[in-house]
mmCIF file of C-alpha atoms in Angstrom:
data_model
loop_
_atom_site.group_PDB
_atom_site.id
_atom_site.type_symbol
_atom_site.label_atom_id
_atom_site.label_comp_id
_atom_site.label_asym_id
_atom_site.label_seq_id
_atom_site.Cartn_x
_atom_site.Cartn_y
_atom_site.Cartn_z
ATOM 1 C CA UNK A 1 150.790 112.161 30.771
ATOM 2 C CA UNK A 2 150.511 114.861 28.133
ATOM 3 C CA UNK A 3 149.878 117.673 30.617
ATOM 4 C CA UNK A 4 152.196 116.265 33.342
ATOM 5 C CA UNK A 5 149.596 117.253 35.892
ATOM 6 C CA UNK A 6 147.995 115.090 38.577
ATOM 7 C CA UNK A 7 144.818 116.109 40.395
ATOM 8 C CA UNK A 8 143.625 113.912 43.233
ATOM 9 C CA UNK A 9 141.191 114.248 46.083
ATOM 10 C CA UNK A 10 140.230 112.199 49.094
ATOM 11 C CA UNK A 11 139.025 112.291 52.675
ATOM 12 C CA UNK A 12 141.312 112.166 55.689
ATOM 13 C CA UNK A 13 141.375 112.968 59.385
ATOM 14 C CA UNK A 14 144.656 114.830 59.879
ATOM 15 C CA UNK A 15 145.740 117.589 62.221
ATOM 16 C CA UNK A 16 146.294 120.663 60.073
ATOM 17 C CA UNK A 17 149.569 122.614 60.265
ATOM 18 C CA UNK A 18 147.762 125.628 61.751
ATOM 19 C CA UNK A 19 144.839 126.298 64.062
ATOM 20 C CA UNK A 20 143.000 129.473 65.003
ATOM 21 C CA UNK A 21 141.844 130.339 68.518
ATOM 22 C CA UNK A 22 139.452 133.212 69.200
ATOM 23 C CA UNK A 23 140.331 135.458 72.158
ATOM 24 C CA UNK A 24 137.643 138.113 72.541
ATOM 25 C CA UNK A 25 137.863 140.173 69.324
ATOM 26 C CA UNK A 26 141.259 138.775 68.303
ATOM 27 C CA UNK A 27 142.217 135.647 66.417
ATOM 28 C CA UNK A 28 145.381 133.868 67.529
ATOM 29 C CA UNK A 29 147.056 131.781 64.814
ATOM 30 C CA UNK A 30 149.005 128.859 66.236
ATOM 31 C CA UNK A 31 151.059 126.042 64.779
ATOM 32 C CA UNK A 32 150.352 122.390 65.475
ATOM 33 C CA UNK A 33 153.911 121.493 64.461
ATOM 34 C CA UNK A 34 157.138 122.442 66.264
ATOM 35 C CA UNK A 35 158.008 125.986 65.079
ATOM 36 C CA UNK A 36 160.677 125.954 62.362
ATOM 37 C CA UNK A 37 161.655 127.794 59.168
ATOM 38 C CA UNK A 38 159.261 125.386 57.411
ATOM 39 C CA UNK A 39 156.280 126.905 59.215
ATOM 40 C CA UNK A 40 153.913 128.834 56.882
ATOM 41 C CA UNK A 41 155.071 132.420 56.455
ATOM 42 C CA UNK A 42 151.886 134.117 55.215
ATOM 43 C CA UNK A 43 148.168 133.806 55.674
ATOM 44 C CA UNK A 44 145.133 135.679 54.392
ATOM 45 C CA UNK A 45 142.129 136.322 56.633
ATOM 46 C CA UNK A 46 138.960 136.954 54.630
ATOM 47 C CA UNK A 47 135.327 137.732 55.336
ATOM 48 C CA UNK A 48 133.108 137.075 52.314
ATOM 49 C CA UNK A 49 129.520 138.296 52.330
ATOM 50 C CA UNK A 50 126.537 136.828 50.418
ATOM 51 C CA UNK A 51 126.312 139.949 48.208
ATOM 52 C CA UNK A 52 129.838 139.524 46.825
ATOM 53 C CA UNK A 53 131.360 142.193 49.060
ATOM 54 C CA UNK A 54 134.496 141.056 50.870
ATOM 55 C CA UNK A 55 137.248 142.222 53.181
ATOM 56 C CA UNK A 56 140.628 140.577 53.687
ATOM 57 C CA UNK A 57 144.065 141.214 55.078
ATOM 58 C CA UNK A 58 147.430 139.522 54.748
ATOM 59 C CA UNK A 59 148.849 138.244 58.022
ATOM 60 C CA UNK A 60 152.580 137.679 58.486
ATOM 61 C CA UNK A 61 153.340 134.522 60.469
ATOM 62 C CA UNK A 62 156.445 134.687 62.660
ATOM 63 C CA UNK A 63 157.817 131.410 64.063
ATOM 64 C CA UNK A 64 158.907 131.802 67.686
ATOM 65 C CA UNK A 65 159.751 129.686 70.696
ATOM 66 C CA UNK A 66 156.032 129.309 71.385
ATOM 67 C CA UNK A 67 153.373 127.895 69.102
ATOM 68 C CA UNK A 68 151.854 131.361 68.512
ATOM 69 C CA UNK A 69 152.590 132.660 65.021
ATOM 70 C CA UNK A 70 150.420 135.784 64.876
ATOM 71 C CA UNK A 71 147.592 137.668 66.481
ATOM 72 C CA UNK A 72 145.168 139.683 64.395
ATOM 73 C CA UNK A 73 141.802 141.318 64.843
ATOM 74 C CA UNK A 74 138.885 139.093 63.919
ATOM 75 C CA UNK A 75 136.876 142.158 62.942
ATOM 76 C CA UNK A 76 137.036 144.243 59.764
ATOM 77 C CA UNK A 77 136.034 147.897 59.594
ATOM 78 C CA UNK A 78 133.087 148.732 57.332
ATOM 79 C CA UNK A 79 135.438 150.733 55.107
ATOM 80 C CA UNK A 80 137.436 147.541 54.384
ATOM 81 C CA UNK A 81 134.534 145.843 52.582
ATOM 82 C CA UNK A 82 134.467 146.378 48.810
ATOM 83 C CA UNK A 83 133.142 144.562 45.757
ATOM 84 C CA UNK A 84 136.687 144.473 44.326
ATOM 85 C CA UNK A 85 138.237 142.585 47.248
ATOM 86 C CA UNK A 86 137.125 139.130 46.124
ATOM 87 C CA UNK A 87 139.123 139.583 42.928
ATOM 88 C CA UNK A 88 142.039 141.059 44.878
ATOM 89 C CA UNK A 89 142.093 138.068 47.245
ATOM 90 C CA UNK A 90 142.034 135.687 44.292
ATOM 91 C CA UNK A 91 144.978 137.597 42.774
ATOM 92 C CA UNK A 92 147.035 137.342 45.994
ATOM 93 C CA UNK A 93 146.462 133.585 46.215
ATOM 94 C CA UNK A 94 147.334 133.191 42.528
ATOM 95 C CA UNK A 95 150.628 135.015 43.022
ATOM 96 C CA UNK A 96 151.427 132.875 46.075
ATOM 97 C CA UNK A 97 150.690 129.629 44.211
ATOM 98 C CA UNK A 98 152.941 130.591 41.301
ATOM 99 C CA UNK A 99 155.701 131.663 43.681
ATOM 100 C CA UNK A 100 155.402 128.276 45.419
ATOM 101 C CA UNK A 101 155.969 126.368 42.179
ATOM 102 C CA UNK A 102 152.784 126.061 40.119
ATOM 103 C CA UNK A 103 152.671 127.130 36.489
ATOM 104 C CA UNK A 104 150.307 130.093 35.896
ATOM 105 C CA UNK A 105 147.683 127.934 34.177
ATOM 106 C CA UNK A 106 147.847 125.410 37.033
ATOM 107 C CA UNK A 107 147.350 128.143 39.625
ATOM 108 C CA UNK A 108 144.369 129.494 37.682
ATOM 109 C CA UNK A 109 142.858 126.017 37.368
ATOM 110 C CA UNK A 110 143.320 125.315 41.079
ATOM 111 C CA UNK A 111 141.536 128.488 42.123
ATOM 112 C CA UNK A 112 138.713 127.838 39.643
ATOM 113 C CA UNK A 113 138.317 124.301 41.013
ATOM 114 C CA UNK A 114 137.677 125.621 44.522
ATOM 115 C CA UNK A 115 135.952 128.854 43.499
ATOM 116 C CA UNK A 116 132.655 128.026 45.201
ATOM 117 C CA UNK A 117 134.129 127.162 48.611
ATOM 118 C CA UNK A 118 136.933 129.759 48.492
ATOM 119 C CA UNK A 119 135.285 132.864 47.077
ATOM 120 C CA UNK A 120 131.540 132.440 46.604
ATOM 121 C CA UNK A 121 130.440 130.827 49.869
ATOM 122 C CA UNK A 122 129.856 133.422 52.614
ATOM 123 C CA UNK A 123 131.994 133.052 55.709
ATOM 124 C CA UNK A 124 135.158 134.015 57.545
ATOM 125 C CA UNK A 125 138.140 131.878 56.608
ATOM 126 C CA UNK A 126 141.912 131.826 56.849
ATOM 127 C CA UNK A 127 143.954 130.778 53.810
ATOM 128 C CA UNK A 128 147.617 129.744 53.899
ATOM 129 C CA UNK A 129 150.088 127.780 51.800
ATOM 130 C CA UNK A 130 150.780 124.375 53.296
ATOM 131 C CA UNK A 131 154.540 123.744 53.737
ATOM 132 C CA UNK A 132 155.731 121.123 51.284
ATOM 133 C CA UNK A 133 157.453 119.241 54.102
ATOM 134 C CA UNK A 134 154.097 118.789 55.858
ATOM 135 C CA UNK A 135 152.527 117.489 52.645
ATOM 136 C CA UNK A 136 155.305 114.974 52.070
ATOM 137 C CA UNK A 137 155.173 113.797 55.695
ATOM 138 C CA UNK A 138 151.411 113.308 55.959
ATOM 139 C CA UNK A 139 150.472 112.636 52.324
ATOM 140 C CA UNK A 140 153.500 110.892 50.808
ATOM 141 C CA UNK A 141 153.412 110.154 47.102
ATOM 142 C CA UNK A 142 155.666 107.794 45.186
ATOM 143 C CA UNK A 143 156.200 107.682 41.428
ATOM 144 C CA UNK A 144 157.537 104.528 39.756
ATOM 145 C CA UNK A 145 159.885 106.455 37.442
ATOM 146 C CA UNK A 146 162.305 109.320 37.953
ATOM 147 C CA UNK A 147 160.321 112.564 38.048
ATOM 148 C CA UNK A 148 160.540 116.116 39.294
ATOM 149 C CA UNK A 149 157.479 116.679 41.483
ATOM 150 C CA UNK A 150 156.078 119.989 42.705
ATOM 151 C CA UNK A 151 153.292 119.740 45.270
ATOM 152 C CA UNK A 152 151.395 122.874 46.258
ATOM 153 C CA UNK A 153 148.461 123.004 48.655
ATOM 154 C CA UNK A 154 146.276 125.763 50.070
ATOM 155 C CA UNK A 155 145.105 125.325 53.638
ATOM 156 C CA UNK A 156 141.706 126.766 54.559
ATOM 157 C CA UNK A 157 140.350 127.189 58.088
ATOM 158 C CA UNK A 158 136.672 128.074 58.444
ATOM 159 C CA UNK A 159 136.232 130.333 61.486
ATOM 160 C CA UNK A 160 133.066 130.264 63.577
ATOM 161 C CA UNK A 161 131.795 133.815 64.012
ATOM 162 C CA UNK A 162 129.830 135.406 66.883
ATOM 163 C CA UNK A 163 126.937 135.702 64.412
ATOM 164 C CA UNK A 164 126.915 131.917 63.885
ATOM 165 C CA UNK A 165 127.170 131.293 67.634
ATOM 166 C CA UNK A 166 124.124 133.481 68.152
ATOM 167 C CA UNK A 167 122.216 131.492 65.505
ATOM 168 C CA UNK A 168 123.144 128.247 67.293
ATOM 169 C CA UNK A 169 121.880 129.715 70.559
ATOM 170 C CA UNK A 170 118.572 130.615 68.894
ATOM 171 C CA UNK A 171 118.204 127.064 67.528
ATOM 172 C CA UNK A 172 119.103 125.575 70.912
ATOM 173 C CA UNK A 173 116.252 127.582 72.479
ATOM 174 C CA UNK A 174 113.845 127.428 69.561
ATOM 175 C CA UNK A 175 110.086 127.103 70.257
ATOM 176 C CA UNK A 176 109.070 123.488 69.767
ATOM 177 C CA UNK A 177 107.855 121.425 68.087
ATOM 178 C CA UNK A 178 109.885 121.918 64.898
ATOM 179 C CA UNK A 179 107.999 121.903 61.621
ATOM 180 C CA UNK A 180 109.283 118.750 59.845
ATOM 181 C CA UNK A 181 108.429 120.288 56.475
ATOM 182 C CA UNK A 182 110.768 123.233 56.856
ATOM 183 C CA UNK A 183 113.904 123.839 58.956
ATOM 184 C CA UNK A 184 114.046 127.240 60.703
ATOM 185 C CA UNK A 185 115.574 130.106 58.746
ATOM 186 C CA UNK A 186 118.443 130.242 61.268
ATOM 187 C CA UNK A 187 119.594 126.827 60.042
ATOM 188 C CA UNK A 188 120.179 128.117 56.510
ATOM 189 C CA UNK A 189 121.856 131.278 57.803
ATOM 190 C CA UNK A 190 124.522 129.131 59.499
ATOM 191 C CA UNK A 191 126.040 128.607 56.060
ATOM 192 C CA UNK A 192 127.856 125.783 54.340
ATOM 193 C CA UNK A 193 128.897 123.990 57.539
ATOM 194 C CA UNK A 194 125.545 124.235 59.328
ATOM 195 C CA UNK A 195 125.421 120.535 60.190
ATOM 196 C CA UNK A 196 128.976 120.450 61.503
ATOM 197 C CA UNK A 197 128.276 123.458 63.724
ATOM 198 C CA UNK A 198 125.088 121.894 65.105
ATOM 199 C CA UNK A 199 126.763 118.531 65.774
ATOM 200 C CA UNK A 200 129.668 120.256 67.548
ATOM 201 C CA UNK A 201 127.240 122.268 69.673
ATOM 202 C CA UNK A 202 125.367 119.073 70.577
ATOM 203 C CA UNK A 203 128.491 117.122 71.507
ATOM 204 C CA UNK A 204 130.706 119.686 73.194
ATOM 205 C CA UNK A 205 128.635 122.658 74.333
ATOM 206 C CA UNK A 206 125.037 123.420 75.356
ATOM 207 C CA UNK A 207 122.812 121.191 73.197
ATOM 208 C CA UNK A 208 119.487 122.612 74.341
ATOM 209 C CA UNK A 209 116.798 121.500 71.895
ATOM 210 C CA UNK A 210 119.262 120.634 69.130
ATOM 211 C CA UNK A 211 118.863 116.906 69.817
ATOM 212 C CA UNK A 212 115.191 117.258 68.975
ATOM 213 C CA UNK A 213 116.140 119.321 65.926
ATOM 214 C CA UNK A 214 118.428 116.519 64.707
ATOM 215 C CA UNK A 215 115.668 113.976 65.346
ATOM 216 C CA UNK A 216 113.160 115.925 63.261
ATOM 217 C CA UNK A 217 115.718 116.622 60.517
ATOM 218 C CA UNK A 218 117.820 113.402 60.366
ATOM 219 C CA UNK A 219 120.113 114.748 57.619
ATOM 220 C CA UNK A 220 121.787 116.751 60.416
ATOM 221 C CA UNK A 221 122.666 113.577 62.355
ATOM 222 C CA UNK A 222 124.151 112.104 59.191
ATOM 223 C CA UNK A 223 126.283 115.185 58.730
ATOM 224 C CA UNK A 224 124.961 116.091 55.290
ATOM 225 C CA UNK A 225 124.440 119.685 54.286
ATOM 226 C CA UNK A 226 121.497 120.355 52.006
#
């Protein structure tokens, strides 16, 4: 009540406002909602490496008669990777959060809350500001007294890379039996969503020996990342 700030978290199974489809070396950003002026206008594609080096670019999203908002290369040139880019990306998101209605201290706190998954975990991800209309439609919130409410959300899409697909292929064709005392190094190189990637490969693509992998390491079947 003193700070007039509400932080809440929960789990849900909702279709996000945007999705990303890989076409060869390009990424196609599409909307899951009918295109309108309420569609997100900006996005930031980032590739964060384990050594703190990062590359990112801002992508302008243009609503059209189709569901395609933008097409951008999924590859960064070596010259685009710098140690300063992680801080620069954080600064861009901070500016966008403040412009969307958060107070500066709130924007700083929000980015610090998600620092590990946003900026420190290696991976390729797309950030965007979720339209307030989408938030109100899918996550309605009611207050028992008159109040002015500002709701700001960052959307994040984790993008599967060719490198991760190659690691999955190696695991699917791995020499058996698996050592139950130690998962293969390729498992850890898959990153934060290793279990989700393996389960998706098992269910929708070429499972190979991944079923045996999940049997030897049951935490994969349960969907928990170590």
